[in-house]
Amino acid sequence: MAAQKKNAPAEYGADSIKVLEGLEAVRKRPGMYIGSTGERGLHHLIWEVVDNAVDEAMAGFATKVDVRILEDGGVQVTDDGRGIPVAMHATGIPTVDVVMTVLHAGGKFEEGAYQVSGGLHGVGVSVVNALSTRLEADIRKDGYEWFQTYDRSVPGTLKQGEKTNKTGTTIRFWADPDIFETTNYDFETIARRLQEMAFLNKGLTIELTDERVTAEEIVDDVVSDHAEAPKSAEEKAAEASAPHKVKHRVFHYPGGLVDFVKHINRTKTPIQPSVIDFDGKGEGHEVEIAMQWNAGYSESVHTFANTINTHEGGTHEEGFRAALTSVVNKYAKDKKLLKDKDPNLTGDDIREGLAAVISVKVSQPQFEGQTKTKLGNTEVKSFVQKICNEQLSHWFESNPAEAKTVINKAVSSAQARIAARKARELVRRKSATDIGGLPGKLADCRSTDPSKSELYVVEGDSA
């Protein structure tokens, strides 16, 4: 049967083609830019603004980022970086308006502005503006404070404020409830991501405050090596009488990735006293790795590219795995910890109980998928593999006692894997016999000792 044609306009010409101008395209197809309009997409708005602030820290111009969930459901992100430019752009409008209203506009596309950066394919803060009912920008730059507002993406008039010798940017935005399924942010989701970013940027301080919390839900956690002194009785009494309290956390890790690995292993028993950490630089690439084995049986490897959590891994993880497997097998054979006739240890054997963090910075990152969950740069694999080969080989040669402990754990894992495989094969052979089945009048021999067993050959049911 021929398919019936849909009732559609008979004409299909130039007037049928709609061109989505500027940020209209983002509002029409938000999933193309932030992945979804659910809770994940909502939180992605925060990541985009925070990524810009962290970019300033990565470039060496900022030391602190402050994130606030406002009482009315908005979000505020403040950094002490250089501040978004406010001078008139070549297009004839203030540069801040170009950044906020034009897709693919920003310092990330100018090679001299940032060596590396995060952000969602460079569209970042303009997408946040497109998907918000209102966005406010307070900028401290060129000796003055500057203020700009955007109502449903439309800019107001840039206003010059008081003189100041400070620099930085504060962005406040309110997600559009007509776009998102929910506009309720989850404090713990934000806290986990900000903690990761603090780990990845050694020495950076990131504060998170939730002003939605009432006085009955007070929490004040400082996750840092530099916690504040305990409050006095007078201070506690004054706080108790205050009308409003907030949930507050501070993330600051002077040890960077080493602190990250210690955090991963905090409930485990490390089998080596120190965390292995090393880094390397190449043309347009940087890598930093920290790792430590524990007595557990599961692998916990976290990978990041330009501070973006690459949950699906990618070429940086492939390079690390290839180098680790090669170095460990070579060392084990050279030191006779593994016999020449023995098969090589597998990657899974070696990574059993491994806690590791791999962080790469790439000047021109290629991510597979719009939401950046897998790094695709092919050249990164060989770069990371080369650095890991050199650094891991040096560590194993310089730390023979710890190296032997690691090798022995991998060998033990291999033995357990082989024993488990043989046990599975035995069960499967037994099952195959059971499935084939002996005749109902016969029973399988229960003894496996030939000296205690005899074979009788008989004929007929009456035998």
PDB file of C-alpha atoms in Angstrom, residues 12-235:
ATOM      1  CA  TYR A  12       7.860  24.705  -0.801  1.00  0.00           C
ATOM      2  CA  GLY A  13       9.895  27.719  -1.764  1.00  0.00           C
ATOM      3  CA  ALA A  14      12.096  30.452  -0.350  1.00  0.00           C
ATOM      4  CA  ASP A  15       9.397  31.553   2.106  1.00  0.00           C
ATOM      5  CA  SER A  16       9.372  28.044   3.616  1.00  0.00           C
ATOM      6  CA  ILE A  17      12.934  28.387   4.890  1.00  0.00           C
ATOM      7  CA  LYS A  18      13.180  30.030   8.306  1.00  0.00           C
ATOM      8  CA  VAL A  19      16.450  31.579   9.436  1.00  0.00           C
ATOM      9  CA  LEU A  20      16.919  31.694  13.202  1.00  0.00           C
ATOM     10  CA  GLU A  21      18.699  34.923  14.067  1.00  0.00           C
ATOM     11  CA  GLY A  22      21.223  35.203  16.909  1.00  0.00           C
ATOM     12  CA  LEU A  23      20.140  33.758  20.236  1.00  0.00           C
ATOM     13  CA  GLU A  24      16.711  32.844  18.862  1.00  0.00           C
ATOM     14  CA  ALA A  25      18.272  29.600  17.638  1.00  0.00           C
ATOM     15  CA  VAL A  26      19.340  28.751  21.191  1.00  0.00           C
ATOM     16  CA  ARG A  27      15.835  29.257  22.590  1.00  0.00           C
ATOM     17  CA  LYS A  28      14.343  27.246  19.738  1.00  0.00           C
ATOM     18  CA  ARG A  29      16.727  24.279  20.132  1.00  0.00           C
ATOM     19  CA  PRO A  30      18.301  24.531  23.624  1.00  0.00           C
ATOM     20  CA  GLY A  31      19.236  20.852  23.659  1.00  0.00           C
ATOM     21  CA  MET A  32      21.767  21.463  20.882  1.00  0.00           C
ATOM     22  CA  TYR A  33      23.681  23.824  23.169  1.00  0.00           C
ATOM     23  CA  ILE A  34      23.300  22.504  26.720  1.00  0.00           C
ATOM     24  CA  GLY A  35      22.354  18.873  26.147  1.00  0.00           C
ATOM     25  CA  SER A  36      18.892  18.934  27.716  1.00  0.00           C
ATOM     26  CA  THR A  37      16.286  21.162  29.335  1.00  0.00           C
ATOM     27  CA  GLY A  38      16.096  18.994  32.444  1.00  0.00           C
ATOM     28  CA  GLU A  39      18.072  19.263  35.659  1.00  0.00           C
ATOM     29  CA  ARG A  40      21.357  18.501  33.896  1.00  0.00           C
ATOM     30  CA  GLY A  41      20.874  21.313  31.390  1.00  0.00           C
ATOM     31  CA  LEU A  42      19.845  23.722  34.141  1.00  0.00           C
ATOM     32  CA  HIS A  43      23.066  23.122  36.054  1.00  0.00           C
ATOM     33  CA  HIS A  44      25.007  23.457  32.820  1.00  0.00           C
ATOM     34  CA  LEU A  45      24.182  27.167  32.877  1.00  0.00           C
ATOM     35  CA  ILE A  46      26.191  27.473  36.094  1.00  0.00           C
ATOM     36  CA  TRP A  47      29.087  25.478  34.650  1.00  0.00           C
ATOM     37  CA  GLU A  48      29.303  27.837  31.683  1.00  0.00           C
ATOM     38  CA  VAL A  49      29.609  30.956  33.829  1.00  0.00           C
ATOM     39  CA  VAL A  50      31.963  29.268  36.311  1.00  0.00           C
ATOM     40  CA  ASP A  51      34.109  27.970  33.425  1.00  0.00           C
ATOM     41  CA  ASN A  52      34.676  31.557  32.309  1.00  0.00           C
ATOM     42  CA  ALA A  53      35.739  32.535  35.831  1.00  0.00           C
ATOM     43  CA  VAL A  54      38.057  29.529  36.117  1.00  0.00           C
ATOM     44  CA  ASP A  55      39.545  30.359  32.705  1.00  0.00           C
ATOM     45  CA  GLU A  56      40.765  33.595  34.284  1.00  0.00           C
ATOM     46  CA  ALA A  57      42.363  31.562  37.088  1.00  0.00           C
ATOM     47  CA  MET A  58      43.978  29.140  34.613  1.00  0.00           C
ATOM     48  CA  ALA A  59      45.405  32.127  32.736  1.00  0.00           C
ATOM     49  CA  GLY A  60      46.876  33.451  35.993  1.00  0.00           C
ATOM     50  CA  PHE A  61      44.576  36.451  36.459  1.00  0.00           C
ATOM     51  CA  ALA A  62      42.176  35.239  39.186  1.00  0.00           C
ATOM     52  CA  THR A  63      42.569  33.560  42.585  1.00  0.00           C
ATOM     53  CA  LYS A  64      39.002  33.328  43.843  1.00  0.00           C
ATOM     54  CA  VAL A  65      35.568  32.401  42.501  1.00  0.00           C
ATOM     55  CA  ASP A  66      32.387  32.932  44.516  1.00  0.00           C
ATOM     56  CA  VAL A  67      29.151  31.141  43.569  1.00  0.00           C
ATOM     57  CA  ARG A  68      25.813  31.975  45.188  1.00  0.00           C
ATOM     58  CA  ILE A  69      22.375  30.455  44.761  1.00  0.00           C
ATOM     59  CA  LEU A  70      20.192  33.476  45.451  1.00  0.00           C
ATOM     60  CA  GLU A  71      17.121  33.448  47.661  1.00  0.00           C
ATOM     61  CA  ASP A  72      14.847  34.132  44.670  1.00  0.00           C
ATOM     62  CA  GLY A  73      16.276  31.187  42.675  1.00  0.00           C
ATOM     63  CA  GLY A  74      18.835  33.096  40.639  1.00  0.00           C
ATOM     64  CA  VAL A  75      22.572  32.353  40.543  1.00  0.00           C
ATOM     65  CA  GLN A  76      25.474  34.755  41.035  1.00  0.00           C
ATOM     66  CA  VAL A  77      29.090  34.037  40.025  1.00  0.00           C
ATOM     67  CA  THR A  78      31.895  36.452  40.948  1.00  0.00           C
ATOM     68  CA  ASP A  79      35.595  36.328  40.081  1.00  0.00           C
ATOM     69  CA  ASP A  80      38.542  38.638  40.673  1.00  0.00           C
ATOM     70  CA  GLY A  81      39.896  38.312  37.143  1.00  0.00           C
ATOM     71  CA  ARG A  82      40.456  41.004  34.534  1.00  0.00           C
ATOM     72  CA  GLY A  83      36.772  41.739  33.934  1.00  0.00           C
ATOM     73  CA  ILE A  84      34.830  41.418  30.666  1.00  0.00           C
ATOM     74  CA  PRO A  85      35.911  44.194  28.268  1.00  0.00           C
ATOM     75  CA  VAL A  86      33.474  47.127  28.095  1.00  0.00           C
ATOM     76  CA  ALA A  87      35.151  49.241  25.400  1.00  0.00           C
ATOM     77  CA  MET A  88      33.347  49.785  22.103  1.00  0.00           C
ATOM     78  CA  HIS A  89      33.731  46.790  19.794  1.00  0.00           C
ATOM     79  CA  ALA A  90      34.460  47.000  16.074  1.00  0.00           C
ATOM     80  CA  THR A  91      30.808  46.070  15.490  1.00  0.00           C
ATOM     81  CA  GLY A  92      29.743  49.368  17.054  1.00  0.00           C
ATOM     82  CA  ILE A  93      28.376  48.065  20.366  1.00  0.00           C
ATOM     83  CA  PRO A  94      30.027  47.557  23.790  1.00  0.00           C
ATOM     84  CA  THR A  95      32.203  44.448  23.852  1.00  0.00           C
ATOM     85  CA  VAL A  96      30.272  43.039  26.817  1.00  0.00           C
ATOM     86  CA  ASP A  97      27.115  43.068  24.664  1.00  0.00           C
ATOM     87  CA  VAL A  98      28.943  41.177  21.925  1.00  0.00           C
ATOM     88  CA  VAL A  99      30.042  38.564  24.471  1.00  0.00           C
ATOM     89  CA  MET A 100      26.526  38.235  25.895  1.00  0.00           C
ATOM     90  CA  THR A 101      24.446  38.301  22.713  1.00  0.00           C
ATOM     91  CA  VAL A 102      26.566  36.828  19.900  1.00  0.00           C
ATOM     92  CA  LEU A 103      27.239  33.096  19.592  1.00  0.00           C
ATOM     93  CA  HIS A 104      30.892  32.100  19.194  1.00  0.00           C
ATOM     94  CA  ALA A 105      32.100  35.472  20.453  1.00  0.00           C
ATOM     95  CA  GLY A 106      34.694  35.679  23.212  1.00  0.00           C
ATOM     96  CA  GLY A 107      38.361  35.494  24.143  1.00  0.00           C
ATOM     97  CA  LYS A 108      38.395  31.734  23.634  1.00  0.00           C
ATOM     98  CA  PHE A 109      38.494  32.246  19.874  1.00  0.00           C
ATOM     99  CA  GLU A 110      41.514  34.591  20.003  1.00  0.00           C
ATOM    100  CA  GLU A 111      44.697  32.530  20.288  1.00  0.00           C
ATOM    101  CA  GLY A 112      46.465  35.124  22.422  1.00  0.00           C
ATOM    102  CA  ALA A 113      43.713  35.502  25.012  1.00  0.00           C
ATOM    103  CA  TYR A 114      43.764  32.072  26.670  1.00  0.00           C
ATOM    104  CA  GLN A 115      46.248  29.220  26.296  1.00  0.00           C
ATOM    105  CA  VAL A 116      43.461  26.810  27.218  1.00  0.00           C
ATOM    106  CA  SER A 117      39.858  27.183  28.288  1.00  0.00           C
ATOM    107  CA  GLY A 118      36.751  25.253  29.240  1.00  0.00           C
ATOM    108  CA  GLY A 119      33.249  26.298  28.277  1.00  0.00           C
ATOM    109  CA  LEU A 120      30.750  24.609  26.000  1.00  0.00           C
ATOM    110  CA  HIS A 121      32.378  24.786  22.560  1.00  0.00           C
ATOM    111  CA  GLY A 122      32.999  28.493  23.136  1.00  0.00           C
ATOM    112  CA  VAL A 123      29.318  29.519  23.068  1.00  0.00           C
ATOM    113  CA  GLY A 124      29.235  29.787  26.876  1.00  0.00           C
ATOM    114  CA  VAL A 125      27.766  32.842  28.500  1.00  0.00           C
ATOM    115  CA  SER A 126      25.722  33.972  25.478  1.00  0.00           C
ATOM    116  CA  VAL A 127      23.778  30.710  25.747  1.00  0.00           C
ATOM    117  CA  VAL A 128      23.183  31.414  29.448  1.00  0.00           C
ATOM    118  CA  ASN A 129      21.811  34.826  28.465  1.00  0.00           C
ATOM    119  CA  ALA A 130      19.599  33.276  25.780  1.00  0.00           C
ATOM    120  CA  LEU A 131      18.041  30.816  28.235  1.00  0.00           C
ATOM    121  CA  SER A 132      17.462  33.298  31.085  1.00  0.00           C
ATOM    122  CA  THR A 133      14.599  35.687  31.744  1.00  0.00           C
ATOM    123  CA  ARG A 134      17.138  38.190  33.033  1.00  0.00           C
ATOM    124  CA  LEU A 135      20.919  38.476  33.253  1.00  0.00           C
ATOM    125  CA  GLU A 136      22.930  41.157  35.040  1.00  0.00           C
ATOM    126  CA  ALA A 137      26.636  41.884  34.608  1.00  0.00           C
ATOM    127  CA  ASP A 138      28.617  43.940  37.127  1.00  0.00           C
ATOM    128  CA  ILE A 139      32.120  44.559  35.809  1.00  0.00           C
ATOM    129  CA  ARG A 140      35.160  46.098  37.473  1.00  0.00           C
ATOM    130  CA  LYS A 141      37.537  47.216  34.749  1.00  0.00           C
ATOM    131  CA  ASP A 142      39.489  50.214  33.460  1.00  0.00           C
ATOM    132  CA  GLY A 143      39.274  51.967  36.831  1.00  0.00           C
ATOM    133  CA  TYR A 144      35.466  51.966  37.062  1.00  0.00           C
ATOM    134  CA  GLU A 145      32.480  49.797  37.908  1.00  0.00           C
ATOM    135  CA  TRP A 146      30.192  49.057  34.961  1.00  0.00           C
ATOM    136  CA  PHE A 147      26.621  47.725  34.970  1.00  0.00           C
ATOM    137  CA  GLN A 148      24.622  46.066  32.206  1.00  0.00           C
ATOM    138  CA  THR A 149      21.314  44.184  32.208  1.00  0.00           C
ATOM    139  CA  TYR A 150      19.633  41.867  29.712  1.00  0.00           C
ATOM    140  CA  ASP A 151      15.887  41.218  29.744  1.00  0.00           C
ATOM    141  CA  ARG A 152      15.169  38.054  27.763  1.00  0.00           C
ATOM    142  CA  SER A 153      18.544  38.482  26.039  1.00  0.00           C
ATOM    143  CA  VAL A 154      17.924  42.108  25.007  1.00  0.00           C
ATOM    144  CA  PRO A 155      20.649  44.448  26.343  1.00  0.00           C
ATOM    145  CA  GLY A 156      19.922  47.649  28.192  1.00  0.00           C
ATOM    146  CA  THR A 157      22.260  50.639  28.285  1.00  0.00           C
ATOM    147  CA  LEU A 158      25.749  50.081  29.674  1.00  0.00           C
ATOM    148  CA  LYS A 159      26.170  52.290  32.743  1.00  0.00           C
ATOM    149  CA  GLN A 160      29.387  53.569  34.275  1.00  0.00           C
ATOM    150  CA  GLY A 161      29.571  53.532  38.076  1.00  0.00           C
ATOM    151  CA  GLU A 162      32.013  54.604  40.763  1.00  0.00           C
ATOM    152  CA  LYS A 163      35.777  54.543  40.457  1.00  0.00           C
ATOM    153  CA  THR A 164      37.506  51.386  41.693  1.00  0.00           C
ATOM    154  CA  ASN A 165      40.981  49.903  41.681  1.00  0.00           C
ATOM    155  CA  LYS A 166      39.575  46.364  41.681  1.00  0.00           C
ATOM    156  CA  THR A 167      38.996  44.134  38.673  1.00  0.00           C
ATOM    157  CA  GLY A 168      36.635  41.234  38.079  1.00  0.00           C
ATOM    158  CA  THR A 169      33.185  40.210  36.901  1.00  0.00           C
ATOM    159  CA  THR A 170      29.907  39.361  38.632  1.00  0.00           C
ATOM    160  CA  ILE A 171      27.203  37.604  36.610  1.00  0.00           C
ATOM    161  CA  ARG A 172      23.665  37.083  37.941  1.00  0.00           C
ATOM    162  CA  PHE A 173      21.081  35.160  35.944  1.00  0.00           C
ATOM    163  CA  TRP A 174      17.618  33.677  36.351  1.00  0.00           C
ATOM    164  CA  ALA A 175      16.885  30.578  34.243  1.00  0.00           C
ATOM    165  CA  ASP A 176      13.728  30.780  32.122  1.00  0.00           C
ATOM    166  CA  PRO A 177      11.008  28.480  33.551  1.00  0.00           C
ATOM    167  CA  ASP A 178       9.386  28.385  30.094  1.00  0.00           C
ATOM    168  CA  ILE A 179      12.515  26.633  28.785  1.00  0.00           C
ATOM    169  CA  PHE A 180      13.495  24.350  31.665  1.00  0.00           C
ATOM    170  CA  GLU A 181      11.537  21.517  33.236  1.00  0.00           C
ATOM    171  CA  THR A 182      12.768  22.720  36.638  1.00  0.00           C
ATOM    172  CA  THR A 183      14.601  25.817  37.873  1.00  0.00           C
ATOM    173  CA  ASN A 184      15.468  24.345  41.269  1.00  0.00           C
ATOM    174  CA  TYR A 185      19.233  23.916  41.680  1.00  0.00           C
ATOM    175  CA  ASP A 186      20.703  21.044  43.685  1.00  0.00           C
ATOM    176  CA  PHE A 187      23.303  22.227  46.197  1.00  0.00           C
ATOM    177  CA  GLU A 188      25.213  18.930  46.338  1.00  0.00           C
ATOM    178  CA  THR A 189      25.457  18.665  42.539  1.00  0.00           C
ATOM    179  CA  ILE A 190      26.985  22.138  42.392  1.00  0.00           C
ATOM    180  CA  ALA A 191      29.264  21.442  45.374  1.00  0.00           C
ATOM    181  CA  ARG A 192      30.699  18.288  43.770  1.00  0.00           C
ATOM    182  CA  ARG A 193      31.522  20.075  40.531  1.00  0.00           C
ATOM    183  CA  LEU A 194      33.073  23.090  42.249  1.00  0.00           C
ATOM    184  CA  GLN A 195      35.155  20.794  44.447  1.00  0.00           C
ATOM    185  CA  GLU A 196      36.497  19.091  41.300  1.00  0.00           C
ATOM    186  CA  MET A 197      37.420  22.459  39.828  1.00  0.00           C
ATOM    187  CA  ALA A 198      39.242  23.460  43.023  1.00  0.00           C
ATOM    188  CA  PHE A 199      41.207  20.189  42.924  1.00  0.00           C
ATOM    189  CA  LEU A 200      42.112  20.788  39.272  1.00  0.00           C
ATOM    190  CA  ASN A 201      43.283  24.359  39.843  1.00  0.00           C
ATOM    191  CA  LYS A 202      45.889  24.168  42.589  1.00  0.00           C
ATOM    192  CA  GLY A 203      45.573  27.045  45.042  1.00  0.00           C
ATOM    193  CA  LEU A 204      42.307  28.428  43.625  1.00  0.00           C
ATOM    194  CA  THR A 205      39.651  29.213  46.244  1.00  0.00           C
ATOM    195  CA  ILE A 206      36.027  28.530  45.297  1.00  0.00           C
ATOM    196  CA  GLU A 207      33.206  29.449  47.673  1.00  0.00           C
ATOM    197  CA  LEU A 208      29.637  28.185  47.402  1.00  0.00           C
ATOM    198  CA  THR A 209      26.733  29.761  49.259  1.00  0.00           C
ATOM    199  CA  ASP A 210      23.062  28.761  49.199  1.00  0.00           C
ATOM    200  CA  GLU A 211      20.934  31.677  50.344  1.00  0.00           C
ATOM    201  CA  ARG A 212      17.707  29.684  49.949  1.00  0.00           C
ATOM    202  CA  VAL A 213      18.323  27.788  53.192  1.00  0.00           C
ATOM    203  CA  THR A 214      16.330  28.837  56.258  1.00  0.00           C
ATOM    204  CA  ALA A 215      17.592  29.296  59.824  1.00  0.00           C
ATOM    205  CA  GLU A 216      16.559  25.739  60.740  1.00  0.00           C
ATOM    206  CA  GLU A 217      18.839  24.249  58.062  1.00  0.00           C
ATOM    207  CA  ILE A 218      22.176  25.875  58.897  1.00  0.00           C
ATOM    208  CA  VAL A 219      25.266  24.173  57.498  1.00  0.00           C
ATOM    209  CA  ASP A 220      28.722  25.767  57.358  1.00  0.00           C
ATOM    210  CA  ASP A 221      31.312  23.402  55.912  1.00  0.00           C
ATOM    211  CA  VAL A 222      34.835  24.464  55.052  1.00  0.00           C
ATOM    212  CA  VAL A 223      36.465  21.907  52.769  1.00  0.00           C
ATOM    213  CA  SER A 224      39.986  23.287  52.839  1.00  0.00           C
ATOM    214  CA  ASP A 225      43.455  23.033  54.268  1.00  0.00           C
ATOM    215  CA  HIS A 226      42.954  26.544  55.629  1.00  0.00           C
ATOM    216  CA  ALA A 227      39.782  26.306  57.702  1.00  0.00           C
ATOM    217  CA  GLU A 228      38.581  29.264  59.713  1.00  0.00           C
ATOM    218  CA  ALA A 229      39.107  29.353  63.476  1.00  0.00           C
ATOM    219  CA  PRO A 230      36.201  28.062  65.623  1.00  0.00           C
ATOM    220  CA  LYS A 231      33.622  30.739  66.373  1.00  0.00           C
ATOM    221  CA  SER A 232      33.429  32.230  69.854  1.00  0.00           C
ATOM    222  CA  ALA A 233      30.342  31.929  72.054  1.00  0.00           C
ATOM    223  CA  GLU A 234      29.498  35.573  71.328  1.00  0.00           C
ATOM    224  CA  GLU A 235      29.734  35.018  67.559  1.00  0.00           C
TER     225      GLU A 235
END
